[in-house]
PDB file of C-alpha atoms in Angstrom:
ATOM      1  CA  MET Y   1       0.000   0.000   0.000  1.00 65.00           C
ATOM      2  CA  ARG Y   2       2.812   2.379   0.908  1.00 65.00           C
ATOM      3  CA  ASN Y   3       4.575   1.696  -2.419  1.00 67.00           C
ATOM      4  CA  LYS Y   4       1.354   2.451  -4.307  1.00 64.00           C
ATOM      5  CA  LEU Y   5       0.985   5.799  -2.537  1.00 55.00           C
ATOM      6  CA  LEU Y   6       4.607   6.688  -3.236  1.00 55.00           C
ATOM      7  CA  ALA Y   7       4.203   5.766  -6.898  1.00 59.00           C
ATOM      8  CA  ILE Y   8       1.043   7.892  -7.221  1.00 67.00           C
ATOM      9  CA  ALA Y   9       2.758  10.840  -5.504  1.00 57.00           C
ATOM     10  CA  ALA Y  10       5.783  10.514  -7.803  1.00 60.00           C
ATOM     11  CA  VAL Y  11       3.619  10.449 -10.932  1.00 60.00           C
ATOM     12  CA  ALA Y  12       1.568  13.440  -9.732  1.00 58.00           C
ATOM     13  CA  GLY Y  13       4.759  15.383  -8.971  1.00 57.00           C
ATOM     14  CA  ALA Y  14       6.221  14.562 -12.370  1.00 56.00           C
ATOM     15  CA  LEU Y  15       3.059  15.751 -14.111  1.00 56.00           C
ATOM     16  CA  ALA Y  16       2.863  18.973 -12.077  1.00 53.00           C
ATOM     17  CA  ALA Y  17       6.530  19.963 -12.535  1.00 47.00           C
ATOM     18  CA  PRO Y  18       6.241  21.142 -16.183  1.00 47.00           C
ATOM     19  CA  ILE Y  19       3.197  23.251 -15.319  1.00 42.00           C
ATOM     20  CA  ALA Y  20       5.008  24.920 -12.415  1.00 41.00           C
ATOM     21  CA  ALA Y  21       8.103  25.477 -14.539  1.00 40.00           C
ATOM     22  CA  GLN Y  22       6.057  27.011 -17.331  1.00 39.00           C
ATOM     23  CA  ALA Y  23       4.376  29.402 -14.914  1.00 38.00           C
ATOM     24  CA  GLN Y  24       7.784  30.635 -13.821  1.00 33.00           C
ATOM     25  CA  THR Y  25       9.250  31.172 -17.302  1.00 31.00           C
ATOM     26  CA  THR Y  26       6.528  33.307 -18.868  1.00 29.00           C
ATOM     27  CA  ILE Y  27       5.659  36.889 -18.121  1.00 29.00           C
ATOM     28  CA  THR Y  28       2.751  39.016 -19.215  1.00 30.00           C
ATOM     29  CA  THR Y  29       4.059  41.992 -21.121  1.00 35.00           C
ATOM     30  CA  GLY Y  30       0.741  43.658 -21.861  1.00 37.00           C
ATOM     31  CA  VAL Y  31      -3.008  43.390 -22.066  1.00 38.00           C
ATOM     32  CA  ALA Y  32      -5.090  44.384 -25.054  1.00 40.00           C
ATOM     33  CA  GLY Y  33      -8.850  44.137 -25.059  1.00 42.00           C
ATOM     34  CA  GLY Y  34      -8.781  41.839 -22.038  1.00 40.00           C
ATOM     35  CA  ASN Y  35      -6.520  39.275 -23.722  1.00 42.00           C
ATOM     36  CA  ALA Y  36      -3.115  38.835 -22.119  1.00 40.00           C
ATOM     37  CA  VAL Y  37      -0.163  38.863 -24.477  1.00 43.00           C
ATOM     38  CA  VAL Y  38       2.373  36.447 -23.070  1.00 46.00           C
ATOM     39  CA  VAL Y  39       6.007  36.465 -24.094  1.00 47.00           C
ATOM     40  CA  GLY Y  40       8.301  33.804 -22.670  1.00 46.00           C
ATOM     41  CA  GLU Y  41      11.291  34.860 -20.606  1.00 46.00           C
ATOM     42  CA  HIS Y  42      13.671  33.690 -23.337  1.00 47.00           C
ATOM     43  CA  GLU Y  43      11.675  35.207 -26.192  1.00 64.00           C
ATOM     44  CA  GLY Y  44      11.904  38.739 -27.431  1.00 84.00           C
ATOM     45  CA  ILE Y  45      14.828  41.041 -26.740  1.00 89.00           C
ATOM     46  CA  ALA Y  46      16.257  40.567 -23.238  1.00 89.00           C
ATOM     47  CA  ALA Y  47      16.630  43.687 -21.090  1.00 88.00           C
ATOM     48  CA  ASP Y  48      20.434  43.557 -21.171  1.00 90.00           C
ATOM     49  CA  GLN Y  49      20.412  43.289 -25.004  1.00 90.00           C
ATOM     50  CA  ARG Y  50      18.059  46.232 -25.652  1.00 91.00           C
ATOM     51  CA  PRO Y  51      20.668  49.040 -25.752  1.00 92.00           C
ATOM     52  CA  ALA Y  52      22.781  47.103 -28.280  1.00 92.00           C
ATOM     53  CA  PHE Y  53      19.652  46.241 -30.298  1.00 92.00           C
ATOM     54  CA  ARG Y  54      18.642  49.930 -30.444  1.00 91.00           C
ATOM     55  CA  GLU Y  55      22.159  50.790 -31.663  1.00 93.00           C
ATOM     56  CA  TYR Y  56      21.816  48.081 -34.321  1.00 94.00           C
ATOM     57  CA  ILE Y  57      18.517  49.623 -35.511  1.00 93.00           C
ATOM     58  CA  VAL Y  58      20.166  53.058 -35.842  1.00 92.00           C
ATOM     59  CA  ARG Y  59      23.235  51.611 -37.578  1.00 95.00           C
ATOM     60  CA  GLU Y  60      21.062  49.714 -40.078  1.00 94.00           C
ATOM     61  CA  ARG Y  61      18.972  52.828 -40.751  1.00 94.00           C
ATOM     62  CA  VAL Y  62      15.709  50.942 -40.467  1.00 92.00           C
ATOM     63  CA  PRO Y  63      12.942  53.180 -41.851  1.00 94.00           C
ATOM     64  CA  ASN Y  64      10.282  54.541 -39.528  1.00 95.00           C
ATOM     65  CA  PHE Y  65       6.715  53.712 -40.557  1.00 94.00           C
ATOM     66  CA  THR Y  66       3.864  55.939 -39.426  1.00 93.00           C
ATOM     67  CA  ILE Y  67       0.406  54.646 -38.558  1.00 91.00           C
ATOM     68  CA  SER Y  68      -2.563  56.422 -36.995  1.00 90.00           C
ATOM     69  CA  GLU Y  69      -3.092  53.842 -34.233  1.00 87.00           C
ATOM     70  CA  ARG Y  70      -1.158  53.842 -30.949  1.00 89.00           C
ATOM     71  CA  VAL Y  71       1.775  51.455 -30.714  1.00 92.00           C
ATOM     72  CA  VAL Y  72       0.982  49.233 -27.711  1.00 93.00           C
ATOM     73  CA  VAL Y  73       1.639  45.641 -26.786  1.00 93.00           C
ATOM     74  CA  GLY Y  74      -1.285  43.595 -28.048  1.00 94.00           C
ATOM     75  CA  GLY Y  75      -2.112  46.014 -30.858  1.00 94.00           C
ATOM     76  CA  VAL Y  76      -2.229  44.744 -34.432  1.00 94.00           C
ATOM     77  CA  LEU Y  77      -0.390  46.457 -37.267  1.00 94.00           C
ATOM     78  CA  PRO Y  78      -2.047  47.019 -40.659  1.00 90.00           C
ATOM     79  CA  ASP Y  79      -1.809  44.490 -43.501  1.00 85.00           C
ATOM     80  CA  ALA Y  80       0.117  46.821 -45.779  1.00 88.00           C
ATOM     81  CA  GLY Y  81       2.513  49.705 -45.433  1.00 88.00           C
ATOM     82  CA  VAL Y  82       4.897  48.233 -42.837  1.00 92.00           C
ATOM     83  CA  THR Y  83       8.028  46.185 -43.546  1.00 93.00           C
ATOM     84  CA  TYR Y  84       9.200  43.548 -41.050  1.00 94.00           C
ATOM     85  CA  TYR Y  85      12.788  42.394 -40.546  1.00 94.00           C
ATOM     86  CA  ASP Y  86      14.356  39.270 -39.028  1.00 93.00           C
ATOM     87  CA  VAL Y  87      15.966  39.701 -35.610  1.00 92.00           C
ATOM     88  CA  PRO Y  88      19.703  38.911 -35.903  1.00 91.00           C
ATOM     89  CA  GLN Y  89      20.831  35.767 -34.040  1.00 88.00           C
ATOM     90  CA  THR Y  90      23.135  37.973 -31.942  1.00 87.00           C
ATOM     91  CA  TYR Y  91      20.092  39.135 -29.990  1.00 86.00           C
ATOM     92  CA  GLY Y  92      18.703  35.658 -29.410  1.00 78.00           C
ATOM     93  CA  ALA Y  93      16.706  33.276 -31.529  1.00 66.00           C
ATOM     94  CA  THR Y  94      13.170  34.580 -31.678  1.00 79.00           C
ATOM     95  CA  PRO Y  95      10.114  33.692 -33.739  1.00 89.00           C
ATOM     96  CA  TYR Y  96       9.270  37.405 -33.975  1.00 93.00           C
ATOM     97  CA  ARG Y  97      10.173  40.105 -36.503  1.00 94.00           C
ATOM     98  CA  TYR Y  98      10.981  43.725 -35.751  1.00 94.00           C
ATOM     99  CA  THR Y  99      10.094  47.056 -37.284  1.00 95.00           C
ATOM    100  CA  VAL Y 100      10.039  50.720 -36.316  1.00 95.00           C
ATOM    101  CA  VAL Y 101       6.596  52.298 -36.125  1.00 95.00           C
ATOM    102  CA  ASN Y 102       5.854  55.829 -34.925  1.00 93.00           C
ATOM    103  CA  GLY Y 103       9.463  56.123 -33.774  1.00 93.00           C
ATOM    104  CA  ARG Y 104       9.304  53.000 -31.575  1.00 94.00           C
ATOM    105  CA  THR Y 105      11.115  49.737 -32.196  1.00 94.00           C
ATOM    106  CA  ILE Y 106       8.728  46.824 -31.778  1.00 94.00           C
ATOM    107  CA  LEU Y 107       8.661  43.041 -32.035  1.00 94.00           C
ATOM    108  CA  VAL Y 108       5.752  41.575 -33.948  1.00 95.00           C
ATOM    109  CA  GLU Y 109       4.326  38.075 -34.273  1.00 94.00           C
ATOM    110  CA  PRO Y 110       4.661  37.743 -38.072  1.00 92.00           C
ATOM    111  CA  ARG Y 111       1.459  35.872 -38.887  1.00 93.00           C
ATOM    112  CA  SER Y 112      -0.973  37.958 -36.855  1.00 95.00           C
ATOM    113  CA  ARG Y 113       1.064  41.209 -36.944  1.00 94.00           C
ATOM    114  CA  ARG Y 114       0.324  41.518 -33.216  1.00 96.00           C
ATOM    115  CA  ILE Y 115       2.820  43.622 -31.236  1.00 95.00           C
ATOM    116  CA  VAL Y 116       4.449  41.444 -28.558  1.00 94.00           C
ATOM    117  CA  GLN Y 117       7.160  43.796 -27.268  1.00 93.00           C
ATOM    118  CA  VAL Y 118       8.013  47.476 -27.448  1.00 92.00           C
ATOM    119  CA  VAL Y 119      11.797  47.663 -27.178  1.00 90.00           C
ATOM    120  CA  ASP Y 120      12.502  50.720 -25.025  1.00 77.00           C
TER     121      ASP Y 120
END
């Protein structure tokens, strides 16, 4: 009986560990229309990489696109009129693209064009 209880506890602990780990590695970076936009800790541009990334944007002379909407995390960019660029591997592998809109450098989920990070 004791072995059965230990086995059940071990299985339950093993199943709960990934959930607890996932809760610790994601952060909410913004809310738009009640829907949380979640970016993992290792996704996007890390805080210590942001100054170098901003310098890279200036050095590359990435054009600034202007839109009438506010640039906020969770917002969606228009279908046309904005060009997206791959994030260099130097700043971490990320599934997102970057662009400069209304003078702000942002990371965008390429399929939905949803803003996931404003790189300040």
